[in-house]
XYZ file of C-alpha atoms in Angstrom:
190
model
C 142.008 123.194 167.048
C 142.847 119.669 168.715
C 144.524 116.830 167.158
C 145.201 113.199 168.662
C 148.528 112.033 167.588
C 151.165 109.422 168.526
C 154.090 110.759 170.774
C 157.295 110.521 169.229
C 158.473 107.340 168.456
C 161.386 105.719 169.567
C 163.040 104.313 166.731
C 163.516 105.541 163.314
C 160.725 104.950 160.988
C 162.866 103.912 157.718
C 165.719 102.667 159.009
C 164.032 100.873 162.559
C 167.020 102.045 164.366
C 166.548 103.343 168.124
C 167.119 107.229 168.259
C 170.580 107.974 170.656
C 170.264 110.563 173.115
C 171.621 114.073 171.700
C 170.637 112.464 167.532
C 168.874 114.760 165.313
C 165.230 113.551 164.970
C 162.956 115.212 162.311
C 159.104 114.616 162.725
C 156.267 115.176 159.788
C 152.509 115.267 160.272
C 151.558 113.874 157.335
C 147.692 113.441 156.029
C 147.226 110.039 154.754
C 146.270 110.286 150.318
C 143.126 108.156 150.757
C 141.886 109.106 153.872
C 141.418 112.054 156.545
C 143.732 110.510 158.963
C 146.821 112.699 160.211
C 149.932 110.743 160.946
C 153.249 111.562 162.307
C 156.404 110.290 160.745
C 159.865 110.577 162.848
C 162.614 110.051 161.013
C 166.344 110.516 161.774
C 168.333 113.044 160.051
C 170.013 111.116 158.224
C 167.570 108.087 157.057
C 165.550 111.621 155.303
C 166.811 111.114 151.693
C 165.094 107.402 152.303
C 162.007 108.974 153.710
C 158.853 108.646 151.086
C 156.332 110.722 152.237
C 153.358 108.903 152.298
C 150.645 111.599 151.601
C 150.455 115.197 152.144
C 153.328 116.939 154.498
C 151.453 119.728 156.576
C 154.417 120.762 158.727
C 157.642 119.410 159.530
C 160.067 120.002 162.432
C 163.465 119.031 163.199
C 164.393 118.276 167.034
C 167.467 116.584 169.401
C 165.839 113.554 170.942
C 165.598 112.910 174.150
C 164.550 109.601 175.986
C 161.427 110.015 177.962
C 162.379 110.056 181.382
C 160.470 107.539 184.233
C 156.832 108.646 185.564
C 156.665 110.796 182.742
C 153.157 111.045 180.781
C 153.233 110.573 177.711
C 149.104 110.965 177.449
C 150.252 114.723 177.238
C 151.643 114.546 174.442
C 149.048 112.556 172.502
C 146.813 115.927 172.134
C 148.361 118.048 169.875
C 146.637 121.570 170.081
C 147.644 125.110 168.428
C 150.054 126.155 171.424
C 151.588 122.666 171.407
C 152.394 122.999 167.690
C 152.674 126.876 167.483
C 155.862 126.199 170.479
C 157.356 123.345 168.884
C 157.521 124.709 165.265
C 158.357 128.440 166.604
C 161.058 126.691 169.103
C 163.601 129.573 169.323
C 166.519 127.455 169.338
C 166.211 126.318 165.391
C 164.910 128.221 162.513
C 161.631 128.474 161.588
C 161.399 126.301 157.636
C 160.346 128.209 154.917
C 157.149 126.212 154.388
C 156.230 126.559 158.018
C 156.162 130.000 157.974
C 152.625 131.123 157.268
C 151.312 128.326 159.668
C 153.543 129.641 162.867
C 152.350 133.187 161.284
C 148.462 131.934 161.872
C 148.942 130.335 165.013
C 150.460 133.465 166.418
C 148.027 135.564 165.176
C 145.389 132.761 166.902
C 146.860 132.451 170.295
C 146.976 136.153 170.536
C 143.434 136.242 169.916
C 143.074 133.837 172.978
C 145.934 135.277 174.978
C 148.025 133.046 175.016
C 150.447 135.100 173.559
C 151.436 138.653 174.110
C 152.593 141.120 170.932
C 156.239 142.684 172.233
C 157.068 144.675 169.070
C 159.578 143.957 166.581
C 162.207 142.546 166.625
C 165.694 144.827 165.282
C 165.727 143.734 161.920
C 162.072 144.268 161.331
C 161.731 141.074 159.482
C 159.800 139.460 162.864
C 156.912 140.186 165.372
C 158.030 139.062 168.771
C 155.664 137.319 171.208
C 155.532 136.240 174.742
C 154.368 132.968 175.620
C 152.382 133.998 178.284
C 152.984 130.492 180.768
C 156.967 130.249 179.820
C 157.573 133.916 179.324
C 159.552 132.937 176.105
C 159.655 135.311 173.357
C 159.007 133.783 170.183
C 160.479 135.863 167.281
C 157.746 135.528 163.816
C 158.574 136.047 160.339
C 156.714 139.321 159.645
C 154.343 138.973 157.103
C 151.053 140.565 155.690
C 147.809 139.528 156.255
C 145.994 139.591 152.654
C 143.491 137.527 151.428
C 146.502 135.405 149.692
C 147.639 135.204 152.935
C 144.349 132.606 153.736
C 144.125 131.137 150.577
C 147.692 129.798 151.528
C 147.819 128.970 155.081
C 143.808 127.876 153.915
C 145.783 124.799 152.247
C 148.058 123.505 154.879
C 145.200 123.625 157.452
C 142.775 121.654 155.858
C 145.769 118.766 155.435
C 145.828 119.017 159.311
C 141.993 119.219 160.829
C 140.217 117.982 157.034
C 139.236 118.237 153.608
C 139.524 122.098 152.486
C 136.585 124.658 152.423
C 135.534 126.094 149.311
C 135.203 129.996 150.650
C 136.806 131.969 153.422
C 134.671 135.240 154.189
C 137.190 137.908 154.287
C 135.734 141.903 155.324
C 132.998 142.340 152.751
C 134.112 139.706 149.948
C 134.375 136.059 149.957
C 137.541 134.781 148.695
C 137.370 131.466 146.466
C 139.930 129.731 145.138
C 139.692 131.574 141.682
C 140.172 134.963 144.241
C 138.353 137.395 145.489
C 134.649 137.523 144.860
C 133.131 141.096 143.996
C 131.875 143.182 146.334
C 130.404 146.197 144.554
C 127.168 147.452 144.886
C 123.919 147.709 142.812
C 124.003 150.784 141.114
C 121.118 152.917 142.092
């Protein structure tokens, strides 16, 4: 999964005020209501109340603004891969927003299959799975959840905001999950 997005803005989308080093910025990935375009909006935390979302929010996160260093490659930031999105949303220094939990769980599963994350067991509280990022060796704590058909139905909507229109059904084991629920998996009687 790869998206091309705008890099972090240097000014607030709402107020137009330039971001200062150390200020808290909220970033939103939003799918436009009338097109399939995904846009990034960066807003000062203090201006959040004035921000009207121009579409459907796929995910959001907060971070401290750091100005770009001279000579830093801005093209690198234009590609938002599944790995970059996971690292951003699951940052160990911030709490995962409740609306992003399913997306982070799904990305962890996907990145584990690609061997970019290594499972390291459960956290002491038993509420989170621990993963080691292969490149950085950082440990990420991801809320534990049941990977049920309902989970995949819920994440399907969020993913469709990022990568395109919703699919009609998702195959699960022997049956198929549709928006109405699991289809019958019964076999013909003999």
